[in-house]
PDB file of C-alpha atoms and ligand atoms in Angstrom:
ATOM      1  CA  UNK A   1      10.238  47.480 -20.358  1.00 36.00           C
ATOM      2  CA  UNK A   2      11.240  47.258 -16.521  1.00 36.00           C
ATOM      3  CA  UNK A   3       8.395  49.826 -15.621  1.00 37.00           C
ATOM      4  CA  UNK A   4       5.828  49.224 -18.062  1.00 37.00           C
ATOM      5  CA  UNK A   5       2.243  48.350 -17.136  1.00 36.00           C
ATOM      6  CA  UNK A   6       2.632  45.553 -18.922  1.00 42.00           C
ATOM      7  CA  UNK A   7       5.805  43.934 -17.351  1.00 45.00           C
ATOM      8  CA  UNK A   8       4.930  44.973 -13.890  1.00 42.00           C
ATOM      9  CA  UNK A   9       1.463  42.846 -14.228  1.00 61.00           C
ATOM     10  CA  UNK A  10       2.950  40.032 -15.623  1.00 63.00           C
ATOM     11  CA  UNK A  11       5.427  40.178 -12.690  1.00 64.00           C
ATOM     12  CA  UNK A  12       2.060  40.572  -9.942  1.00 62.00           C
ATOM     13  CA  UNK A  13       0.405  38.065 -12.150  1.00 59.00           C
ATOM     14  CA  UNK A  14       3.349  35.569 -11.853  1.00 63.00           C
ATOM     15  CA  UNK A  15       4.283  35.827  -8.372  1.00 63.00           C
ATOM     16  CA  UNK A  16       0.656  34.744  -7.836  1.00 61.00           C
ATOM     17  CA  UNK A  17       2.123  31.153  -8.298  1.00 67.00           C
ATOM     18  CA  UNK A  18       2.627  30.536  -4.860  1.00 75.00           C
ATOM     19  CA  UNK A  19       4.028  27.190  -3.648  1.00 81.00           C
ATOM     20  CA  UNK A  20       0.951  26.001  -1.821  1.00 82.00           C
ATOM     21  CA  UNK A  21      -0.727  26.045  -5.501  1.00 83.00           C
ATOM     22  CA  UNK A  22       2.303  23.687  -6.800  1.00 88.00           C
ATOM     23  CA  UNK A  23       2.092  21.155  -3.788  1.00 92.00           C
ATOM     24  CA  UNK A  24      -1.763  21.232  -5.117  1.00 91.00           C
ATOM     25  CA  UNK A  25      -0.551  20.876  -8.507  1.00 92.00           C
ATOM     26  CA  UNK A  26       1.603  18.110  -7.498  1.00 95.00           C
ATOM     27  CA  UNK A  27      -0.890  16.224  -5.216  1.00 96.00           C
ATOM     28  CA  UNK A  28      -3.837  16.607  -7.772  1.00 95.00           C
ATOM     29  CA  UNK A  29      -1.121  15.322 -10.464  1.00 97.00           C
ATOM     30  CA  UNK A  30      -0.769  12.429  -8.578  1.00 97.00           C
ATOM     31  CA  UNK A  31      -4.281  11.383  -8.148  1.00 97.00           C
ATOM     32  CA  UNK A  32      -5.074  11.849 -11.525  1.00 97.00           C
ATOM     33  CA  UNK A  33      -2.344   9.480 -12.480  1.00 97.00           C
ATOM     34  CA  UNK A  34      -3.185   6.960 -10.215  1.00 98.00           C
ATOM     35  CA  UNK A  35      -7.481   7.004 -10.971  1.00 98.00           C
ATOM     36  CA  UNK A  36      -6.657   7.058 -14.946  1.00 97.00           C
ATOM     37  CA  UNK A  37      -4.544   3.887 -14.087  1.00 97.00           C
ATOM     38  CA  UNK A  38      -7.996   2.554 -12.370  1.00 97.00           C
ATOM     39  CA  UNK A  39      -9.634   3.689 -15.448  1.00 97.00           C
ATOM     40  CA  UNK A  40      -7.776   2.748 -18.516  1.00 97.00           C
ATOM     41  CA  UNK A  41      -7.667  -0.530 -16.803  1.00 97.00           C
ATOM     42  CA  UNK A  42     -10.772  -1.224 -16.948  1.00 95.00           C
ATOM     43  CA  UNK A  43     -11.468   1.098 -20.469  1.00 95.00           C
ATOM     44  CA  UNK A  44      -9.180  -0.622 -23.078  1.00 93.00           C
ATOM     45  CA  UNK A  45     -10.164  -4.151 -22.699  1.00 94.00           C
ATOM     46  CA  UNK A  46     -13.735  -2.990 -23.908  1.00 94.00           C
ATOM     47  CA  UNK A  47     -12.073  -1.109 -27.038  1.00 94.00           C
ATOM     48  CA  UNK A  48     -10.902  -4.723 -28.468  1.00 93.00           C
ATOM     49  CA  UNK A  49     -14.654  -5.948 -27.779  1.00 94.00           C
ATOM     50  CA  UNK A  50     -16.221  -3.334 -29.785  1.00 95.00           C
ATOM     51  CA  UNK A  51     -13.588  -1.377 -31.382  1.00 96.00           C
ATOM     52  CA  UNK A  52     -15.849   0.905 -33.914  1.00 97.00           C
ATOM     53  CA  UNK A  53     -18.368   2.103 -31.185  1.00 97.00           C
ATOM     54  CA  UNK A  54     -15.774   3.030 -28.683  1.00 97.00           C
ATOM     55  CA  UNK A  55     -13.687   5.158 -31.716  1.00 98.00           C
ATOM     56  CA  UNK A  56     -17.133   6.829 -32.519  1.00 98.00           C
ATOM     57  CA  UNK A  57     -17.037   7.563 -28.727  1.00 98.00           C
ATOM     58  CA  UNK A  58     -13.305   8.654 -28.750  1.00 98.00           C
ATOM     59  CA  UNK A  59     -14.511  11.109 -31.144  1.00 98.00           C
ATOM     60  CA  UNK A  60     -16.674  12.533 -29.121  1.00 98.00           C
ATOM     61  CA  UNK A  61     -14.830  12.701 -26.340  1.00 98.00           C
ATOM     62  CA  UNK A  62     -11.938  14.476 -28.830  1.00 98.00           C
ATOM     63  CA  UNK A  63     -14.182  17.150 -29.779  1.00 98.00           C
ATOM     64  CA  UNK A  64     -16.165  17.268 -25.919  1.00 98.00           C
ATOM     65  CA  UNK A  65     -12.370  18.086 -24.844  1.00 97.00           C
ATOM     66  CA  UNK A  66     -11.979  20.588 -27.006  1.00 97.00           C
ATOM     67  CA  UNK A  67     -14.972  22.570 -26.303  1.00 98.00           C
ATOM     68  CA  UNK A  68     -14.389  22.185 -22.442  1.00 96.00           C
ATOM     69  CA  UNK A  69     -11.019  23.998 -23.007  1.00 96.00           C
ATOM     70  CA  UNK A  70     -12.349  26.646 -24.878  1.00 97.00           C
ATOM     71  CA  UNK A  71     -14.928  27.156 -22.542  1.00 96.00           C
ATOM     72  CA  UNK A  72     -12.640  27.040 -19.193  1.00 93.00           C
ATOM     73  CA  UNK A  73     -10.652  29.578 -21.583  1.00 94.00           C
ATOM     74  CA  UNK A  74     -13.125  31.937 -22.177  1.00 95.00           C
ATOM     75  CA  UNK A  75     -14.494  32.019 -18.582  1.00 93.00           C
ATOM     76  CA  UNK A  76     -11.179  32.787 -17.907  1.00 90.00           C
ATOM     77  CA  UNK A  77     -10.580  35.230 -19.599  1.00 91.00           C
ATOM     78  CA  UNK A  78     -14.046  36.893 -20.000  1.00 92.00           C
ATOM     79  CA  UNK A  79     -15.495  36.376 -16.193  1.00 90.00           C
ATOM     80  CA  UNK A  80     -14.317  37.148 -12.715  1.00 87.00           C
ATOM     81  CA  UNK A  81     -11.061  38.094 -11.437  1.00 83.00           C
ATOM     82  CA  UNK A  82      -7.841  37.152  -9.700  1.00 82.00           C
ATOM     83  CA  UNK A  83      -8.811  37.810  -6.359  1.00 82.00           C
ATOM     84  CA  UNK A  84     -11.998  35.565  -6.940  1.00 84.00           C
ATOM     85  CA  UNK A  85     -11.214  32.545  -3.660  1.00 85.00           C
ATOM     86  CA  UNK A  86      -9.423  29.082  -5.318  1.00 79.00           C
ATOM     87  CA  UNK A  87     -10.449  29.702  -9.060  1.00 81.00           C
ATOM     88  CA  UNK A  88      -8.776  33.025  -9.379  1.00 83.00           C
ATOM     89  CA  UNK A  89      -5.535  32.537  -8.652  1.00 79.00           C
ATOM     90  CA  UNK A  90      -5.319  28.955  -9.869  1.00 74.00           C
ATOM     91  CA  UNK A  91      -7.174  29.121 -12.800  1.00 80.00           C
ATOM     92  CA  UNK A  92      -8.288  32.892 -13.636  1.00 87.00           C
ATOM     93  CA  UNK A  93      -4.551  34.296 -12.644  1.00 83.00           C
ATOM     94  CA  UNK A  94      -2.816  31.848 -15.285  1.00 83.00           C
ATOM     95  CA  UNK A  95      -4.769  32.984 -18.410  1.00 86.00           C
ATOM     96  CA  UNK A  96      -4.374  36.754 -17.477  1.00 83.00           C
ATOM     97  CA  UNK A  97      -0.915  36.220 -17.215  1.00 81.00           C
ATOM     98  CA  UNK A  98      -0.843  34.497 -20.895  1.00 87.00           C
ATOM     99  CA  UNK A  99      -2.116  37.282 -22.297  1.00 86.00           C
ATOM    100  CA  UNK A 100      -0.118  39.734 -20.693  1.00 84.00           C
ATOM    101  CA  UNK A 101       3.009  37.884 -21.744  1.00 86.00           C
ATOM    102  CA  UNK A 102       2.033  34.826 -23.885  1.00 90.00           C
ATOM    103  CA  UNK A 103       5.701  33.718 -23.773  1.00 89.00           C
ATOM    104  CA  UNK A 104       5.404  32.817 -20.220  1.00 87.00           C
ATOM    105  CA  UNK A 105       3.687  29.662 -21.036  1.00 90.00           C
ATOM    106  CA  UNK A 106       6.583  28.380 -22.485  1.00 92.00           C
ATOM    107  CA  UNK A 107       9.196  29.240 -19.578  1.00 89.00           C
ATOM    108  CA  UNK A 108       6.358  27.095 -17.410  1.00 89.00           C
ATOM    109  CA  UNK A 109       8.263  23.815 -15.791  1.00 91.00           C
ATOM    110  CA  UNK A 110       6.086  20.200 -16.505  1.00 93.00           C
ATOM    111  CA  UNK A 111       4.155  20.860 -13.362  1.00 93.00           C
ATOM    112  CA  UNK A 112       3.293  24.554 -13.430  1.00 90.00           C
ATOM    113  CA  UNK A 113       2.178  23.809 -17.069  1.00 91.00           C
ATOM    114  CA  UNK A 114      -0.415  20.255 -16.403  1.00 93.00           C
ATOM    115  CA  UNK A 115      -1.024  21.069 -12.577  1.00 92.00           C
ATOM    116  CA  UNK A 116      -4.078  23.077 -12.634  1.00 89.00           C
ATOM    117  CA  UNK A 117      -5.422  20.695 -15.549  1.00 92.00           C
ATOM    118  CA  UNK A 118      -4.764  17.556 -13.960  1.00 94.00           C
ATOM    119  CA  UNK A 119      -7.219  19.455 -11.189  1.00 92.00           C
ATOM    120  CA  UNK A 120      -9.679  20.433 -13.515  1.00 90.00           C
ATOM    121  CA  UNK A 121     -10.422  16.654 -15.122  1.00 94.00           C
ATOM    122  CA  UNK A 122     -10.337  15.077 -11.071  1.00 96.00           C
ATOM    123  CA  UNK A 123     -14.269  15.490 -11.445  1.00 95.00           C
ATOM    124  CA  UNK A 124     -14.409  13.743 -14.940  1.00 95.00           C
ATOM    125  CA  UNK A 125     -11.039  10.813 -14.247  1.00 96.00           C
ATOM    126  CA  UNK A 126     -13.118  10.342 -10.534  1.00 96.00           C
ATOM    127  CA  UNK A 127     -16.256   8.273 -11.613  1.00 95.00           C
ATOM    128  CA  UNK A 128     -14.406   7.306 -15.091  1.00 95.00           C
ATOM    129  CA  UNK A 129     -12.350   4.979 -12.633  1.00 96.00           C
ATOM    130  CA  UNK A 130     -15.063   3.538 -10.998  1.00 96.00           C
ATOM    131  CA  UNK A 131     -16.948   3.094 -14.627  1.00 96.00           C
ATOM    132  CA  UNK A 132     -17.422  -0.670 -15.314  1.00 96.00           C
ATOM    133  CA  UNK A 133     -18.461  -0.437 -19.269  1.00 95.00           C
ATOM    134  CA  UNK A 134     -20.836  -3.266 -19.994  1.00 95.00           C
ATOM    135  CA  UNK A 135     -19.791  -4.141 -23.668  1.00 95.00           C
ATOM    136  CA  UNK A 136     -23.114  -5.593 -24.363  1.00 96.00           C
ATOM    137  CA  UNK A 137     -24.399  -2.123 -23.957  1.00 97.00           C
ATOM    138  CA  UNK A 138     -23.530   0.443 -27.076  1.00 97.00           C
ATOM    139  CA  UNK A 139     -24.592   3.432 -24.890  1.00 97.00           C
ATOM    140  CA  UNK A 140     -21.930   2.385 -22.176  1.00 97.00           C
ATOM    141  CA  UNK A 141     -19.286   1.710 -25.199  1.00 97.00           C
ATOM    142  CA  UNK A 142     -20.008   4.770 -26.400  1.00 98.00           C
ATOM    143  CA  UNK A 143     -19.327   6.373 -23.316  1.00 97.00           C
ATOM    144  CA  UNK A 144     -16.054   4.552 -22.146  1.00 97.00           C
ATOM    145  CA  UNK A 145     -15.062   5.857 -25.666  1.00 97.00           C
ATOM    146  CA  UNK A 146     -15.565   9.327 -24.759  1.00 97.00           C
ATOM    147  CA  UNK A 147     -14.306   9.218 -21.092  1.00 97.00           C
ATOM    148  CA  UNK A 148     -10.803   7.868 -22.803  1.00 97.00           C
ATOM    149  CA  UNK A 149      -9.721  10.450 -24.282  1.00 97.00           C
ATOM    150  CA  UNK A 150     -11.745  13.363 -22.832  1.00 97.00           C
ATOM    151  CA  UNK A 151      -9.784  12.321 -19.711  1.00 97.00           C
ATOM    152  CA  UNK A 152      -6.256  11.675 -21.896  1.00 96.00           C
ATOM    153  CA  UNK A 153      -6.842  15.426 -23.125  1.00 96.00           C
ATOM    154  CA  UNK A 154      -7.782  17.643 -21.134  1.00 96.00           C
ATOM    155  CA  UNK A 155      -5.166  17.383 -18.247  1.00 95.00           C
ATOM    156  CA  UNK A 156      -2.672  18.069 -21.487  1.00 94.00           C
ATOM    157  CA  UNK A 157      -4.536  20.873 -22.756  1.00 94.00           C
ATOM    158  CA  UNK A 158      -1.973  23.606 -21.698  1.00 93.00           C
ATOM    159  CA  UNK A 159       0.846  21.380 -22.792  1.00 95.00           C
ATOM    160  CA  UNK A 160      -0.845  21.502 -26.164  1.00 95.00           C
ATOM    161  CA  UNK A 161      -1.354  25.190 -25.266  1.00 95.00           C
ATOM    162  CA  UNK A 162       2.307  25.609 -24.865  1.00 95.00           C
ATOM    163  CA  UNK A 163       3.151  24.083 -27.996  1.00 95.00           C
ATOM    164  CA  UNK A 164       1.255  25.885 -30.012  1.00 95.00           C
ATOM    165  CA  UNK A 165       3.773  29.042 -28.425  1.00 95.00           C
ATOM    166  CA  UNK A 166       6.685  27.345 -29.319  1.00 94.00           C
ATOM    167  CA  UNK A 167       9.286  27.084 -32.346  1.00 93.00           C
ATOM    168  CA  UNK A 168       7.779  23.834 -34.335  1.00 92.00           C
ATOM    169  CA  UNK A 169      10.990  22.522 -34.039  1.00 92.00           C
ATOM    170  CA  UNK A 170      11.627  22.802 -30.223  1.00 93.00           C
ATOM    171  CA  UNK A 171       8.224  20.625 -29.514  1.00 95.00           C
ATOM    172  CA  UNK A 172       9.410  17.229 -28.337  1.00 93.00           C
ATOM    173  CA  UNK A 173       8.549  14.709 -31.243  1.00 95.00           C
ATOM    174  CA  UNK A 174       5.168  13.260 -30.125  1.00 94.00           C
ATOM    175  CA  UNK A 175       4.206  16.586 -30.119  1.00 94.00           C
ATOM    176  CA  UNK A 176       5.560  17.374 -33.566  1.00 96.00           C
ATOM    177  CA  UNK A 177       3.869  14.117 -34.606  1.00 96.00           C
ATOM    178  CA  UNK A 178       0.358  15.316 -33.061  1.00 96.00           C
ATOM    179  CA  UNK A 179       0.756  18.658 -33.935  1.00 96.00           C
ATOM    180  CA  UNK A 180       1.690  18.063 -37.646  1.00 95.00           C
ATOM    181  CA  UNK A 181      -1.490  15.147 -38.013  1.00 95.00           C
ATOM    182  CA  UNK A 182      -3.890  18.018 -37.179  1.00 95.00           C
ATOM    183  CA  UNK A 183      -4.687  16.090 -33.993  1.00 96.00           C
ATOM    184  CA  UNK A 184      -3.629  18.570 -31.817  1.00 97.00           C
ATOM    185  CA  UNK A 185      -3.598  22.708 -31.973  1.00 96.00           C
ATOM    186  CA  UNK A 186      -1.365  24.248 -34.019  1.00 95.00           C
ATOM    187  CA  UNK A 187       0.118  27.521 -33.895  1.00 94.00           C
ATOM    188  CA  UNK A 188      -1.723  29.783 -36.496  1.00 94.00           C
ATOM    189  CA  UNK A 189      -4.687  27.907 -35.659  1.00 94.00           C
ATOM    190  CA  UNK A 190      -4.249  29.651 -32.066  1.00 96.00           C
ATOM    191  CA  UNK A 191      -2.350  32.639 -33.209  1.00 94.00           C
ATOM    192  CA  UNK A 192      -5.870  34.297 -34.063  1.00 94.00           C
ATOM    193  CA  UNK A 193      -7.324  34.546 -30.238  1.00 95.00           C
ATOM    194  CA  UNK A 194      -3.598  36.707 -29.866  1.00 93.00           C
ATOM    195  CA  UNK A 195      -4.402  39.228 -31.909  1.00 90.00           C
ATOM    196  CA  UNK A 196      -7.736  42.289 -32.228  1.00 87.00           C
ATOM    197  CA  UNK A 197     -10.228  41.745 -30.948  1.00 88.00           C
ATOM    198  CA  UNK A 198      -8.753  38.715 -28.796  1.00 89.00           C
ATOM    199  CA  UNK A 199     -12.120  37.212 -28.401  1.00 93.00           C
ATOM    200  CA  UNK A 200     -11.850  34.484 -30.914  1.00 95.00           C
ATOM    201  CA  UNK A 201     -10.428  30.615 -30.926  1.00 96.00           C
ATOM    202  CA  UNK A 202     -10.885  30.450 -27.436  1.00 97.00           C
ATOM    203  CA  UNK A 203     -10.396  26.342 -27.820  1.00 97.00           C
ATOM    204  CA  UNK A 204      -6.462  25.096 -26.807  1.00 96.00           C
ATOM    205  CA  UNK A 205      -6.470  21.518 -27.177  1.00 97.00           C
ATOM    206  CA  UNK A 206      -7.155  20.682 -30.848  1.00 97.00           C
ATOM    207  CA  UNK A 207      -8.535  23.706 -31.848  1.00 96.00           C
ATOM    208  CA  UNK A 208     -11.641  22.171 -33.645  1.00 96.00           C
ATOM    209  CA  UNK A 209     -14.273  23.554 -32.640  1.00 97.00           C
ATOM    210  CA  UNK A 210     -12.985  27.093 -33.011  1.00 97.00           C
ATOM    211  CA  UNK A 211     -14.187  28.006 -36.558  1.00 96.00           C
ATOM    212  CA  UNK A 212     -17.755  27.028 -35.720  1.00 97.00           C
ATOM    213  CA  UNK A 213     -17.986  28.207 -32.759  1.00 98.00           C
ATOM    214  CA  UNK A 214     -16.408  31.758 -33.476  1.00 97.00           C
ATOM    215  CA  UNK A 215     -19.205  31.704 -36.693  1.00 97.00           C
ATOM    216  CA  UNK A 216     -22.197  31.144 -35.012  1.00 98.00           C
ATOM    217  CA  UNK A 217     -21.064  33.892 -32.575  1.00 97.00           C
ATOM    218  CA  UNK A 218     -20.943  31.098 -29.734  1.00 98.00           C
ATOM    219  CA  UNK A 219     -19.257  33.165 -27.277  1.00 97.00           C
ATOM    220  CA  UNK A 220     -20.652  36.243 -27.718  1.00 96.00           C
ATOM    221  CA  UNK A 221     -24.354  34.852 -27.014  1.00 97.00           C
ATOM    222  CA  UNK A 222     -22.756  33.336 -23.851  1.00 97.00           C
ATOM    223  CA  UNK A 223     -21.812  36.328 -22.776  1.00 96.00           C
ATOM    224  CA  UNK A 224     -25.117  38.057 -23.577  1.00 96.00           C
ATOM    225  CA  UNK A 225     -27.052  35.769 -21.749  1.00 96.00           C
ATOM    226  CA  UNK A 226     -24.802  35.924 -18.216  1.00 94.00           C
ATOM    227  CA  UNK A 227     -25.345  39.304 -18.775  1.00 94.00           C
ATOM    228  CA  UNK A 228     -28.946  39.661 -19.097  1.00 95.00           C
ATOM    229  CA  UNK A 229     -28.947  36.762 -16.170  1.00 95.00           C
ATOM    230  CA  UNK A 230     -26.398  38.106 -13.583  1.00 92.00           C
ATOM    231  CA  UNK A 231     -25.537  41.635 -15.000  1.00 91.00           C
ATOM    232  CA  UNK A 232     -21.987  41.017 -15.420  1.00 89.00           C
ATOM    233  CA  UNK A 233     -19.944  42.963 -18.119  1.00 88.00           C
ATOM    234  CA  UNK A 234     -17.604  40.625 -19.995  1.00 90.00           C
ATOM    235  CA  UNK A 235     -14.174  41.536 -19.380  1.00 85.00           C
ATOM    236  CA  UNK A 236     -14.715  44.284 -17.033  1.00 81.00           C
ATOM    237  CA  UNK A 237     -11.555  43.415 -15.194  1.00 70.00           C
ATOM    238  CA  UNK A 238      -9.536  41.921 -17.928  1.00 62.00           C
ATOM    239  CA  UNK A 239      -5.764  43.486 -17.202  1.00 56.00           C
ATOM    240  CA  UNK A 240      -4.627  41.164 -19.726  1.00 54.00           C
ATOM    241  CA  UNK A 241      -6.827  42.185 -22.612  1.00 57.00           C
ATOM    242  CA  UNK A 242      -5.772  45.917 -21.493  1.00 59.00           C
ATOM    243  CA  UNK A 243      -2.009  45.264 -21.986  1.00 57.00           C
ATOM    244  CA  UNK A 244      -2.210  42.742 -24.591  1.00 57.00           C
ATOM    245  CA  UNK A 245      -4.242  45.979 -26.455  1.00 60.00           C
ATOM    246  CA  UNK A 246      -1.781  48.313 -25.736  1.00 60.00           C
ATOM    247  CA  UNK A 247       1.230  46.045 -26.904  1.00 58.00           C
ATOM    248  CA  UNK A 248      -0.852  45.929 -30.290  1.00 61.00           C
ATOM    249  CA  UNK A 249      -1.237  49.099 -30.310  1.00 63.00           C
ATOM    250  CA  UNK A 250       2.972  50.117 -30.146  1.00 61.00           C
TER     251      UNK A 250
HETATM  252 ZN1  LIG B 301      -7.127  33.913 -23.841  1.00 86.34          ZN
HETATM  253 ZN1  LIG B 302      -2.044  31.359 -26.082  1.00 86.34          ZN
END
């Protein structure tokens, strides 16, 4: 395996975690933690004033988180490339690597696994914390519903990711617990964007959205349209679509 394409990408692919990306990881880690303080805060107290609206709102915010992941995904993986400035080696770099060797993802330590997703919801958790629901207002219920757990979600998306690569039985219990409710992805669920023609069930963090999107042909009219706009070919420089091919193919 030592001097296979495939290993010697995932290597390149890997060593693109640098250490400045982790002290990112770590710093944007941080502020999320500290602004979804600010937020929940201020959030729960109006889910015991008006507990079905904000629910209806959780739910929207469940399946809004959802989507987002599946569309981060298959940006990803579809558009751009590694050398692309900031988004292609934090963002871009990690899902080649998955599917050059979707293992990996479980070998990843807490940070190298929530970093670059605690990033990604900073421009969602930011004006969620300075969000002052009025619970008079349904609309703003609503909403503080939504923000909750879109914002509990997504930075946990490839830590649901990651579970859904792992043994059922080595997930820590709360994951079990989410995993086995249906709340959260499970592993056949996501099993099906790992295998021919790899451009299905794009969505990681409960995987709902994935049959309807993947019927309609959601993706694949995306991907039309940024073509017709920008002339882009999808996955034009998608190494791991390439090896993850090949290893089908042995
Ligand atoms: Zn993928
Ligand atoms: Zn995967």
């Amino acid at each position: 395996m030592a001097d296979t394409f495939e290993h010697r990408s995932a290597q390149e692919l890997a060593a693109g975690y640098k250490m400045s990306h982790r002290v990112a990881e770590i710093i944007a880690m941080v502020t999320y933690a500290t602004l979804a303080g600010i937020m929940y805060y201020h959030l729960v107290p109006v889910a015991g004033t008006r507990p079905i609206t904000f629910v209806i709102g959780a739910l929207a915010g469940y399946f809004a988180a959802d989507f987002v992941s599946g569309f981060v995904h298959w940006f990803c993986d579809t558009w751009g490339s590694v050398e692309w400035p900031v988004v292609g080696p934090v963002f871009i770099r990690t899902f080649r690597e998955h599917h050059v060797d979707p293992d990996s993802i479980t070998r990843h330590d807490f940070v190298e696994t929530n970093g670059a997703s605690c990033m990604a919801v900073l421009p969602a958790v930011l004006p969620g914390a300075l969000f002052r629901p009025d619970p008079s207002s349904t609309l703003q219920v609503l909403l503080a519903g939504a923000i909750a757990t879109f914002c509990a979600l997504i930075p946990f998306t490839t830590q649901t990711h990651k579970w859904a690569h792992m043994k059922i039985d080595e997930v820590s219990l709360l994951g079990r617990f989410l995993i086995k409710s249906g709340i959260l992805l499970n592993h056949d669920e996501h099993d099906r964007h790992h295998h021919a023609p790899f451009t299905v069930g794009y969505c990681i963090t409960s995987g709902r959205c994935n049959k309807l999107l993947d019927r309609v042909g959601f993706w694949r009219i995306a991907e039309r349209v940024i073509t017709r706009v920008t002339g882009a070919i999808p996955r034009e420089d998608d190494i791991g679509r390439r090896a993850a091919e090949r290893i089908a193919a042995e």
